[in-house]
């Protein structure tokens, strides 16, 4: 467990939309076909992350520029999918990544609506939940994840999270100095609603433009309050039942 | 702009990725999940009634409540197992106990509820070990109130906007619905002269369900929309009409079998509509990126971004 926290820094300014990451991920992880849908929006017929899509390249056509971003599981510090998994199938690895154990998952599907990024999903033919493992097997073998390895422009960078955060900060400052004031980091802050993400991004527009939530929060943050409200309702129910019997002779 | 019913909320401008959802919709199926929510709630509140009936000596009503609790718990568990992607692995639910997972807490609660109500029912039917049966009935009163309310936390503890933000009212909506359902089930299966407490439960539950639902939709503001529009809106309105009608009838249902039947069936149908409506509203709020993006953007614009204190 002495490993460092590993993660991704995806710099969208150098993404060329080649989708090599999508292909490499599919090949290495033997991820099945996710359907062939002509979406008629942009050069994106993949659509979104899902049970059989662990990297997704978003294409946003704007006046005078074209934004491309390779999206992936965020491997949150406070991961809702992991918190709510009732079987322990989801676990945190020695690399501080979040992985599903397919031999334990019973397909309850609770992780699916829990994720504030809409990443994890259930394969309906297989019945279990699937998502990016940050190539857990490759990491254990001392290799980098397939997507980062295949990325021809180093848009996807893999490494110890501390180093990536420093590198990303320098990159943003350089872009700002060059006049690209739209550049901003997304997810890197440990103060955000998920305690910082293991996979973070350099974006050129608001997160929602890329289909990302602007201010996500781990739903279990509010769980103590939820149990208190439910406890109040349970007590009220017990009292209500007692009152219904009060003063009535059998 | 007409005020009052169905207030019109101005469309908030927001940006998205080709209008695609940000969060995934709950994958729970119909009729499995909402039927389970109904059956589990009914079983839980029926257990609470059975326990109080035992303590107060309402023996005939206690038998009816024990039966309803057992039937609801067992049938509910079957629906829940059928809902799994890998039903053969249902026992993995009891592999760990995780307080951070309402599904885990709920699985253990359901296991306790199912076990206790089965013992109580078995004893009542066979006459074997009556003391154990009575003890199980009393204990199921505790698992029962947990059973009737944990499902609200199950839904609220997600990124589904219309559920998460309803965390305060959902437990009262579900507890009221459960009490009304159990009152209806017991009222339908107990001789009228002995069913007074069940009719009272039906009335109290119906009132709570309707009030909690109304408060929830109003407090949620824009996130109340999914409960008012489309199929979810139809279901929630039907639920309110049936529950109110059934609750009113329950006040006079002691007079005839027909009134009892009408009231019990209306309340049951209303409770089912509530559960189906809440599931559908959750789906709608997850599918439309507006409900995810706008509240988060408002938070950022107000300079109050989300954070996780103390973790």
mmCIF file of N, CA and C in Angstrom, chain B residues 94-210:
data_model
loop_
_atom_site.group_PDB
_atom_site.id
_atom_site.type_symbol
_atom_site.label_atom_id
_atom_site.label_comp_id
_atom_site.label_asym_id
_atom_site.label_seq_id
_atom_site.Cartn_x
_atom_site.Cartn_y
_atom_site.Cartn_z
ATOM 1 N N UNK B 94 -25.348 -9.558 1.449
ATOM 2 C CA UNK B 94 -25.047 -9.732 2.871
ATOM 3 C C UNK B 94 -23.573 -10.091 3.066
ATOM 4 N N UNK B 95 -22.768 -9.779 2.051
ATOM 5 C CA UNK B 95 -21.335 -10.081 2.124
ATOM 6 C C UNK B 95 -20.628 -9.116 3.071
ATOM 7 N N UNK B 96 -21.086 -7.859 3.069
ATOM 8 C CA UNK B 96 -20.521 -6.849 3.959
ATOM 9 C C UNK B 96 -21.673 -6.041 4.559
ATOM 10 N N UNK B 97 -21.371 -5.298 5.625
ATOM 11 C CA UNK B 97 -22.331 -4.311 6.118
ATOM 12 C C UNK B 97 -21.688 -2.947 5.966
ATOM 13 N N UNK B 98 -22.283 -2.086 5.145
ATOM 14 C CA UNK B 98 -21.700 -0.769 4.874
ATOM 15 C C UNK B 98 -22.674 0.341 5.231
ATOM 16 N N UNK B 99 -22.444 1.031 6.338
ATOM 17 C CA UNK B 99 -23.346 2.143 6.689
ATOM 18 C C UNK B 99 -23.358 3.243 5.631
ATOM 19 N N UNK B 100 -22.291 3.335 4.804
ATOM 20 C CA UNK B 100 -22.266 4.381 3.775
ATOM 21 C C UNK B 100 -23.154 4.026 2.588
ATOM 22 N N UNK B 101 -23.694 2.805 2.580
ATOM 23 C CA UNK B 101 -24.560 2.387 1.475
ATOM 24 C C UNK B 101 -25.967 2.110 1.966
ATOM 25 N N UNK B 102 -26.934 2.974 1.640
ATOM 26 C CA UNK B 102 -28.317 2.693 2.039
ATOM 27 C C UNK B 102 -28.819 1.363 1.466
ATOM 28 N N UNK B 103 -28.240 0.929 0.335
ATOM 29 C CA UNK B 103 -28.634 -0.369 -0.229
ATOM 30 C C UNK B 103 -28.178 -1.501 0.688
ATOM 31 N N UNK B 104 -26.989 -1.349 1.297
ATOM 32 C CA UNK B 104 -26.495 -2.360 2.225
ATOM 33 C C UNK B 104 -27.319 -2.358 3.510
ATOM 34 N N UNK B 105 -27.532 -1.169 4.071
ATOM 35 C CA UNK B 105 -28.347 -1.052 5.280
ATOM 36 C C UNK B 105 -29.742 -1.624 5.002
ATOM 37 N N UNK B 106 -30.270 -1.319 3.825
ATOM 38 C CA UNK B 106 -31.598 -1.791 3.453
ATOM 39 C C UNK B 106 -31.643 -3.296 3.286
ATOM 40 N N UNK B 107 -30.587 -3.881 2.730
ATOM 41 C CA UNK B 107 -30.561 -5.331 2.549
ATOM 42 C C UNK B 107 -30.606 -6.041 3.894
ATOM 43 N N UNK B 108 -29.841 -5.532 4.850
ATOM 44 C CA UNK B 108 -29.851 -6.127 6.192
ATOM 45 C C UNK B 108 -31.188 -5.892 6.876
ATOM 46 N N UNK B 109 -31.770 -4.700 6.658
ATOM 47 C CA UNK B 109 -33.089 -4.421 7.236
ATOM 48 C C UNK B 109 -34.134 -5.365 6.661
ATOM 49 N N UNK B 110 -34.065 -5.545 5.334
ATOM 50 C CA UNK B 110 -35.020 -6.443 4.676
ATOM 51 C C UNK B 110 -34.824 -7.876 5.145
ATOM 52 N N UNK B 111 -33.554 -8.272 5.340
ATOM 53 C CA UNK B 111 -33.289 -9.626 5.830
ATOM 54 C C UNK B 111 -33.908 -9.816 7.210
ATOM 55 N N UNK B 112 -33.741 -8.802 8.080
ATOM 56 C CA UNK B 112 -34.323 -8.886 9.422
ATOM 57 C C UNK B 112 -35.844 -8.898 9.342
ATOM 58 N N UNK B 113 -36.385 -8.013 8.521
ATOM 59 C CA UNK B 113 -37.839 -7.907 8.373
ATOM 60 C C UNK B 113 -38.417 -9.215 7.841
ATOM 61 N N UNK B 114 -37.767 -9.750 6.797
ATOM 62 C CA UNK B 114 -38.243 -11.003 6.201
ATOM 63 C C UNK B 114 -38.173 -12.150 7.208
ATOM 64 N N UNK B 115 -37.051 -12.241 7.925
ATOM 65 C CA UNK B 115 -36.879 -13.318 8.901
ATOM 66 C C UNK B 115 -37.897 -13.211 10.030
ATOM 67 N N UNK B 116 -38.008 -12.033 10.620
ATOM 68 C CA UNK B 116 -38.891 -11.856 11.771
ATOM 69 C C UNK B 116 -40.361 -12.066 11.402
ATOM 70 N N UNK B 117 -40.770 -11.498 10.257
ATOM 71 C CA UNK B 117 -42.187 -11.651 9.886
ATOM 72 C C UNK B 117 -42.492 -13.094 9.500
ATOM 73 N N UNK B 118 -41.502 -13.810 8.959
ATOM 74 C CA UNK B 118 -41.718 -15.218 8.622
ATOM 75 C C UNK B 118 -41.904 -16.041 9.894
ATOM 76 N N UNK B 119 -41.068 -15.777 10.901
ATOM 77 C CA UNK B 119 -41.200 -16.490 12.172
ATOM 78 C C UNK B 119 -42.561 -16.177 12.789
ATOM 79 N N UNK B 120 -42.931 -14.889 12.778
ATOM 80 C CA UNK B 120 -44.211 -14.476 13.368
ATOM 81 C C UNK B 120 -45.379 -15.140 12.647
ATOM 82 N N UNK B 121 -45.300 -15.185 11.320
ATOM 83 C CA UNK B 121 -46.377 -15.784 10.520
ATOM 84 C C UNK B 121 -46.430 -17.288 10.760
ATOM 85 N N UNK B 122 -45.241 -17.911 10.708
ATOM 86 C CA UNK B 122 -45.173 -19.367 10.897
ATOM 87 C C UNK B 122 -45.779 -19.767 12.228
ATOM 88 N N UNK B 123 -45.452 -19.019 13.255
ATOM 89 C CA UNK B 123 -45.963 -19.329 14.579
ATOM 90 C C UNK B 123 -47.478 -19.133 14.635
ATOM 91 N N UNK B 124 -47.952 -18.064 14.006
ATOM 92 C CA UNK B 124 -49.393 -17.781 14.027
ATOM 93 C C UNK B 124 -50.175 -18.867 13.288
ATOM 94 N N UNK B 125 -49.617 -19.370 12.179
ATOM 95 C CA UNK B 125 -50.321 -20.363 11.368
ATOM 96 C C UNK B 125 -50.306 -21.729 12.039
ATOM 97 N N UNK B 126 -49.134 -22.111 12.573
ATOM 98 C CA UNK B 126 -48.996 -23.460 13.113
ATOM 99 C C UNK B 126 -49.328 -23.556 14.588
ATOM 100 N N UNK B 127 -49.302 -22.413 15.287
ATOM 101 C CA UNK B 127 -49.529 -22.445 16.719
ATOM 102 C C UNK B 127 -48.320 -22.923 17.503
ATOM 103 N N UNK B 128 -47.216 -23.150 16.783
ATOM 104 C CA UNK B 128 -45.991 -23.608 17.435
ATOM 105 C C UNK B 128 -45.246 -22.406 18.022
ATOM 106 N N UNK B 129 -44.665 -22.599 19.205
ATOM 107 C CA UNK B 129 -43.833 -21.575 19.854
ATOM 108 C C UNK B 129 -44.473 -20.181 19.832
ATOM 109 N N UNK B 130 -45.642 -20.020 20.421
ATOM 110 C CA UNK B 130 -46.304 -18.706 20.386
ATOM 111 C C UNK B 130 -45.469 -17.587 21.010
ATOM 112 N N UNK B 131 -44.675 -17.920 22.029
ATOM 113 C CA UNK B 131 -43.864 -16.876 22.671
ATOM 114 C C UNK B 131 -42.825 -16.338 21.691
ATOM 115 N N UNK B 132 -42.214 -17.253 20.945
ATOM 116 C CA UNK B 132 -41.223 -16.831 19.942
ATOM 117 C C UNK B 132 -41.898 -15.991 18.862
ATOM 118 N N UNK B 133 -43.083 -16.426 18.449
ATOM 119 C CA UNK B 133 -43.830 -15.680 17.428
ATOM 120 C C UNK B 133 -44.160 -14.276 17.900
ATOM 121 N N UNK B 134 -44.582 -14.171 19.176
ATOM 122 C CA UNK B 134 -44.908 -12.845 19.716
ATOM 123 C C UNK B 134 -43.654 -11.974 19.802
ATOM 124 N N UNK B 135 -42.548 -12.567 20.246
ATOM 125 C CA UNK B 135 -41.297 -11.807 20.350
ATOM 126 C C UNK B 135 -40.864 -11.319 18.973
ATOM 127 N N UNK B 136 -41.009 -12.196 17.971
ATOM 128 C CA UNK B 136 -40.634 -11.809 16.600
ATOM 129 C C UNK B 136 -41.521 -10.661 16.116
ATOM 130 N N UNK B 137 -42.791 -10.712 16.480
ATOM 131 C CA UNK B 137 -43.711 -9.635 16.080
ATOM 132 C C UNK B 137 -43.284 -8.303 16.693
ATOM 133 N N UNK B 138 -42.954 -8.347 17.975
ATOM 134 C CA UNK B 138 -42.521 -7.107 18.639
ATOM 135 C C UNK B 138 -41.229 -6.584 18.008
ATOM 136 N N UNK B 139 -40.289 -7.497 17.731
ATOM 137 C CA UNK B 139 -39.014 -7.072 17.131
ATOM 138 C C UNK B 139 -39.233 -6.531 15.719
ATOM 139 N N UNK B 140 -40.187 -7.139 15.006
ATOM 140 C CA UNK B 140 -40.440 -6.680 13.628
ATOM 141 C C UNK B 140 -41.041 -5.275 13.623
ATOM 142 N N UNK B 141 -41.569 -4.847 14.772
ATOM 143 C CA UNK B 141 -42.030 -3.461 14.856
ATOM 144 C C UNK B 141 -40.874 -2.495 14.642
ATOM 145 N N UNK B 142 -39.698 -2.883 15.158
ATOM 146 C CA UNK B 142 -38.510 -2.033 14.990
ATOM 147 C C UNK B 142 -37.959 -2.128 13.570
ATOM 148 N N UNK B 143 -37.768 -3.360 13.079
ATOM 149 C CA UNK B 143 -37.269 -3.490 11.698
ATOM 150 C C UNK B 143 -38.280 -2.870 10.741
ATOM 151 N N UNK B 144 -39.553 -2.910 11.111
ATOM 152 C CA UNK B 144 -40.607 -2.390 10.245
ATOM 153 C C UNK B 144 -40.523 -0.890 10.015
ATOM 154 N N UNK B 145 -40.324 -0.133 11.094
ATOM 155 C CA UNK B 145 -40.272 1.326 10.884
ATOM 156 C C UNK B 145 -39.019 1.713 10.097
ATOM 157 N N UNK B 146 -37.942 0.923 10.250
ATOM 158 C CA UNK B 146 -36.743 1.160 9.430
ATOM 159 C C UNK B 146 -37.030 0.829 7.975
ATOM 160 N N UNK B 147 -37.723 -0.291 7.794
ATOM 161 C CA UNK B 147 -38.087 -0.766 6.461
ATOM 162 C C UNK B 147 -38.923 0.277 5.698
ATOM 163 N N UNK B 148 -39.840 0.923 6.418
ATOM 164 C CA UNK B 148 -40.774 1.850 5.768
ATOM 165 C C UNK B 148 -40.115 3.176 5.407
ATOM 166 N N UNK B 149 -38.945 3.465 5.969
ATOM 167 C CA UNK B 149 -38.341 4.782 5.746
ATOM 168 C C UNK B 149 -36.983 4.745 5.047
ATOM 169 N N UNK B 150 -36.254 3.595 5.138
ATOM 170 C CA UNK B 150 -34.912 3.593 4.561
ATOM 171 C C UNK B 150 -34.946 3.813 3.046
ATOM 172 N N UNK B 151 -36.045 3.407 2.417
ATOM 173 C CA UNK B 151 -36.118 3.524 0.957
ATOM 174 C C UNK B 151 -36.053 4.985 0.505
ATOM 175 N N UNK B 152 -36.471 5.901 1.396
ATOM 176 C CA UNK B 152 -36.352 7.326 1.049
ATOM 177 C C UNK B 152 -34.886 7.713 0.960
ATOM 178 N N UNK B 153 -34.077 7.186 1.880
ATOM 179 C CA UNK B 153 -32.641 7.474 1.856
ATOM 180 C C UNK B 153 -32.009 6.792 0.630
ATOM 181 N N UNK B 154 -32.511 5.605 0.312
ATOM 182 C CA UNK B 154 -32.006 4.880 -0.863
ATOM 183 C C UNK B 154 -32.106 5.754 -2.112
ATOM 184 N N UNK B 155 -33.236 6.425 -2.284
ATOM 185 C CA UNK B 155 -33.403 7.270 -3.465
ATOM 186 C C UNK B 155 -32.642 8.586 -3.325
ATOM 187 N N UNK B 156 -32.688 9.189 -2.139
ATOM 188 C CA UNK B 156 -32.067 10.508 -1.973
ATOM 189 C C UNK B 156 -30.539 10.431 -2.093
ATOM 190 N N UNK B 157 -29.966 9.287 -1.728
ATOM 191 C CA UNK B 157 -28.499 9.170 -1.736
ATOM 192 C C UNK B 157 -27.991 8.830 -3.137
ATOM 193 N N UNK B 158 -28.396 9.635 -4.106
ATOM 194 C CA UNK B 158 -27.959 9.477 -5.488
ATOM 195 C C UNK B 158 -27.697 10.872 -6.055
ATOM 196 N N UNK B 159 -27.179 10.910 -7.272
ATOM 197 C CA UNK B 159 -26.961 12.193 -7.943
ATOM 198 C C UNK B 159 -28.199 12.623 -8.727
ATOM 199 N N UNK B 160 -29.308 11.876 -8.578
ATOM 200 C CA UNK B 160 -30.548 12.206 -9.287
ATOM 201 C C UNK B 160 -31.134 13.458 -8.637
ATOM 202 N N UNK B 161 -31.175 14.590 -9.378
ATOM 203 C CA UNK B 161 -31.499 15.866 -8.725
ATOM 204 C C UNK B 161 -32.833 15.880 -7.978
ATOM 205 N N UNK B 162 -33.896 15.359 -8.587
ATOM 206 C CA UNK B 162 -35.220 15.437 -7.957
ATOM 207 C C UNK B 162 -35.329 14.522 -6.737
ATOM 208 N N UNK B 163 -34.396 13.599 -6.589
ATOM 209 C CA UNK B 163 -34.404 12.739 -5.396
ATOM 210 C C UNK B 163 -33.481 13.296 -4.324
ATOM 211 N N UNK B 164 -32.269 13.651 -4.752
ATOM 212 C CA UNK B 164 -31.289 14.085 -3.754
ATOM 213 C C UNK B 164 -31.787 15.310 -2.987
ATOM 214 N N UNK B 165 -32.326 16.270 -3.718
ATOM 215 C CA UNK B 165 -32.755 17.512 -3.069
ATOM 216 C C UNK B 165 -34.036 17.323 -2.260
ATOM 217 N N UNK B 166 -34.703 16.171 -2.442
ATOM 218 C CA UNK B 166 -35.937 15.901 -1.695
ATOM 219 C C UNK B 166 -35.659 15.089 -0.433
ATOM 220 N N UNK B 167 -34.417 15.117 0.030
ATOM 221 C CA UNK B 167 -34.025 14.243 1.142
ATOM 222 C C UNK B 167 -34.827 14.488 2.419
ATOM 223 N N UNK B 168 -35.373 15.694 2.597
ATOM 224 C CA UNK B 168 -36.118 15.964 3.835
ATOM 225 C C UNK B 168 -37.524 15.395 3.801
ATOM 226 N N UNK B 169 -38.189 15.556 2.652
ATOM 227 C CA UNK B 169 -39.602 15.184 2.596
ATOM 228 C C UNK B 169 -39.824 13.729 2.211
ATOM 229 N N UNK B 170 -38.904 13.147 1.402
ATOM 230 C CA UNK B 170 -39.125 11.771 0.940
ATOM 231 C C UNK B 170 -39.394 10.793 2.090
ATOM 232 N N UNK B 171 -38.651 10.867 3.229
ATOM 233 C CA UNK B 171 -38.935 9.909 4.304
ATOM 234 C C UNK B 171 -40.362 10.044 4.833
ATOM 235 N N UNK B 172 -40.871 11.272 4.907
ATOM 236 C CA UNK B 172 -42.230 11.453 5.416
ATOM 237 C C UNK B 172 -43.263 11.039 4.366
ATOM 238 N N UNK B 173 -42.951 11.313 3.101
ATOM 239 C CA UNK B 173 -43.833 10.853 2.027
ATOM 240 C C UNK B 173 -43.943 9.326 2.058
ATOM 241 N N UNK B 174 -42.781 8.663 2.184
ATOM 242 C CA UNK B 174 -42.784 7.196 2.160
ATOM 243 C C UNK B 174 -43.371 6.616 3.444
ATOM 244 N N UNK B 175 -43.085 7.243 4.591
ATOM 245 C CA UNK B 175 -43.645 6.744 5.856
ATOM 246 C C UNK B 175 -45.169 6.885 5.827
ATOM 247 N N UNK B 176 -45.651 8.033 5.336
ATOM 248 C CA UNK B 176 -47.099 8.233 5.249
ATOM 249 C C UNK B 176 -47.728 7.232 4.301
ATOM 250 N N UNK B 177 -47.088 7.059 3.147
ATOM 251 C CA UNK B 177 -47.594 6.110 2.158
ATOM 252 C C UNK B 177 -47.620 4.700 2.723
ATOM 253 N N UNK B 178 -46.568 4.347 3.483
ATOM 254 C CA UNK B 178 -46.489 3.008 4.076
ATOM 255 C C UNK B 178 -47.601 2.813 5.103
ATOM 256 N N UNK B 179 -47.817 3.832 5.925
ATOM 257 C CA UNK B 179 -48.856 3.723 6.960
ATOM 258 C C UNK B 179 -50.237 3.595 6.319
ATOM 259 N N UNK B 180 -50.484 4.404 5.288
ATOM 260 C CA UNK B 180 -51.768 4.319 4.585
ATOM 261 C C UNK B 180 -51.934 2.941 3.950
ATOM 262 N N UNK B 181 -50.862 2.445 3.300
ATOM 263 C CA UNK B 181 -50.922 1.139 2.637
ATOM 264 C C UNK B 181 -51.219 0.030 3.633
ATOM 265 N N UNK B 182 -50.499 0.065 4.763
ATOM 266 C CA UNK B 182 -50.700 -0.984 5.767
ATOM 267 C C UNK B 182 -52.096 -0.877 6.374
ATOM 268 N N UNK B 183 -52.529 0.369 6.647
ATOM 269 C CA UNK B 183 -53.883 0.552 7.172
ATOM 270 C C UNK B 183 -54.902 -0.042 6.216
ATOM 271 N N UNK B 184 -54.701 0.223 4.915
ATOM 272 C CA UNK B 184 -55.633 -0.294 3.909
ATOM 273 C C UNK B 184 -55.614 -1.815 3.877
ATOM 274 N N UNK B 185 -54.419 -2.405 3.863
ATOM 275 C CA UNK B 185 -54.317 -3.866 3.774
ATOM 276 C C UNK B 185 -54.952 -4.531 4.991
ATOM 277 N N UNK B 186 -54.704 -3.983 6.177
ATOM 278 C CA UNK B 186 -55.233 -4.597 7.402
ATOM 279 C C UNK B 186 -56.745 -4.372 7.503
ATOM 280 N N UNK B 187 -57.179 -3.176 7.094
ATOM 281 C CA UNK B 187 -58.611 -2.863 7.101
ATOM 282 C C UNK B 187 -59.387 -3.834 6.196
ATOM 283 N N UNK B 188 -58.762 -4.196 5.061
ATOM 284 C CA UNK B 188 -59.427 -5.079 4.101
ATOM 285 C C UNK B 188 -59.492 -6.527 4.597
ATOM 286 N N UNK B 189 -58.651 -6.860 5.582
ATOM 287 C CA UNK B 189 -58.562 -8.270 5.986
ATOM 288 C C UNK B 189 -58.938 -8.479 7.461
ATOM 289 N N UNK B 190 -59.611 -7.484 8.042
ATOM 290 C CA UNK B 190 -60.040 -7.595 9.446
ATOM 291 C C UNK B 190 -61.541 -7.308 9.508
ATOM 292 N N UNK B 191 -62.289 -8.073 10.317
ATOM 293 C CA UNK B 191 -63.732 -7.759 10.454
ATOM 294 C C UNK B 191 -63.910 -6.297 10.855
ATOM 295 N N UNK B 192 -64.921 -5.657 10.265
ATOM 296 C CA UNK B 192 -65.075 -4.205 10.427
ATOM 297 C C UNK B 192 -65.097 -3.752 11.879
ATOM 298 N N UNK B 193 -65.780 -4.518 12.701
ATOM 299 C CA UNK B 193 -65.930 -4.102 14.096
ATOM 300 C C UNK B 193 -64.587 -4.049 14.818
ATOM 301 N N UNK B 194 -63.612 -4.790 14.301
ATOM 302 C CA UNK B 194 -62.310 -4.876 14.989
ATOM 303 C C UNK B 194 -61.231 -4.068 14.282
ATOM 304 N N UNK B 195 -61.582 -3.380 13.184
ATOM 305 C CA UNK B 195 -60.576 -2.747 12.325
ATOM 306 C C UNK B 195 -60.417 -1.249 12.573
ATOM 307 N N UNK B 196 -60.952 -0.754 13.665
ATOM 308 C CA UNK B 196 -60.876 0.677 13.943
ATOM 309 C C UNK B 196 -59.470 1.258 13.834
ATOM 310 N N UNK B 197 -58.484 0.666 14.512
ATOM 311 C CA UNK B 197 -57.119 1.220 14.430
ATOM 312 C C UNK B 197 -56.558 1.212 12.999
ATOM 313 N N UNK B 198 -56.943 0.217 12.208
ATOM 314 C CA UNK B 198 -56.456 0.159 10.826
ATOM 315 C C UNK B 198 -57.040 1.318 10.020
ATOM 316 N N UNK B 199 -58.315 1.628 10.247
ATOM 317 C CA UNK B 199 -58.920 2.758 9.530
ATOM 318 C C UNK B 199 -58.264 4.069 9.958
ATOM 319 N N UNK B 200 -57.965 4.170 11.248
ATOM 320 C CA UNK B 200 -57.279 5.373 11.731
ATOM 321 C C UNK B 200 -55.908 5.501 11.073
ATOM 322 N N UNK B 201 -55.207 4.363 10.938
ATOM 323 C CA UNK B 201 -53.885 4.375 10.302
ATOM 324 C C UNK B 201 -54.007 4.797 8.843
ATOM 325 N N UNK B 202 -55.048 4.300 8.178
ATOM 326 C CA UNK B 202 -55.248 4.646 6.771
ATOM 327 C C UNK B 202 -55.447 6.154 6.616
ATOM 328 N N UNK B 203 -56.251 6.734 7.514
ATOM 329 C CA UNK B 203 -56.504 8.173 7.436
ATOM 330 C C UNK B 203 -55.230 8.964 7.727
ATOM 331 N N UNK B 204 -54.554 8.608 8.829
ATOM 332 C CA UNK B 204 -53.344 9.344 9.217
ATOM 333 C C UNK B 204 -52.270 9.230 8.130
ATOM 334 N N UNK B 205 -52.121 8.040 7.595
ATOM 335 C CA UNK B 205 -51.117 7.827 6.549
ATOM 336 C C UNK B 205 -51.439 8.617 5.294
ATOM 337 N N UNK B 206 -52.711 8.596 4.903
ATOM 338 C CA UNK B 206 -53.117 9.300 3.686
ATOM 339 C C UNK B 206 -52.853 10.797 3.820
ATOM 340 N N UNK B 207 -53.201 11.352 4.975
ATOM 341 C CA UNK B 207 -52.989 12.792 5.188
ATOM 342 C C UNK B 207 -51.490 13.115 5.134
ATOM 343 N N UNK B 208 -50.686 12.300 5.816
ATOM 344 C CA UNK B 208 -49.240 12.536 5.831
ATOM 345 C C UNK B 208 -48.659 12.459 4.422
ATOM 346 N N UNK B 209 -49.093 11.442 3.676
ATOM 347 C CA UNK B 209 -48.577 11.239 2.312
ATOM 348 C C UNK B 209 -48.884 12.450 1.441
ATOM 349 N N UNK B 210 -50.114 12.927 1.504
ATOM 350 C CA UNK B 210 -50.508 14.045 0.644
ATOM 351 C C UNK B 210 -49.788 15.332 1.049
#
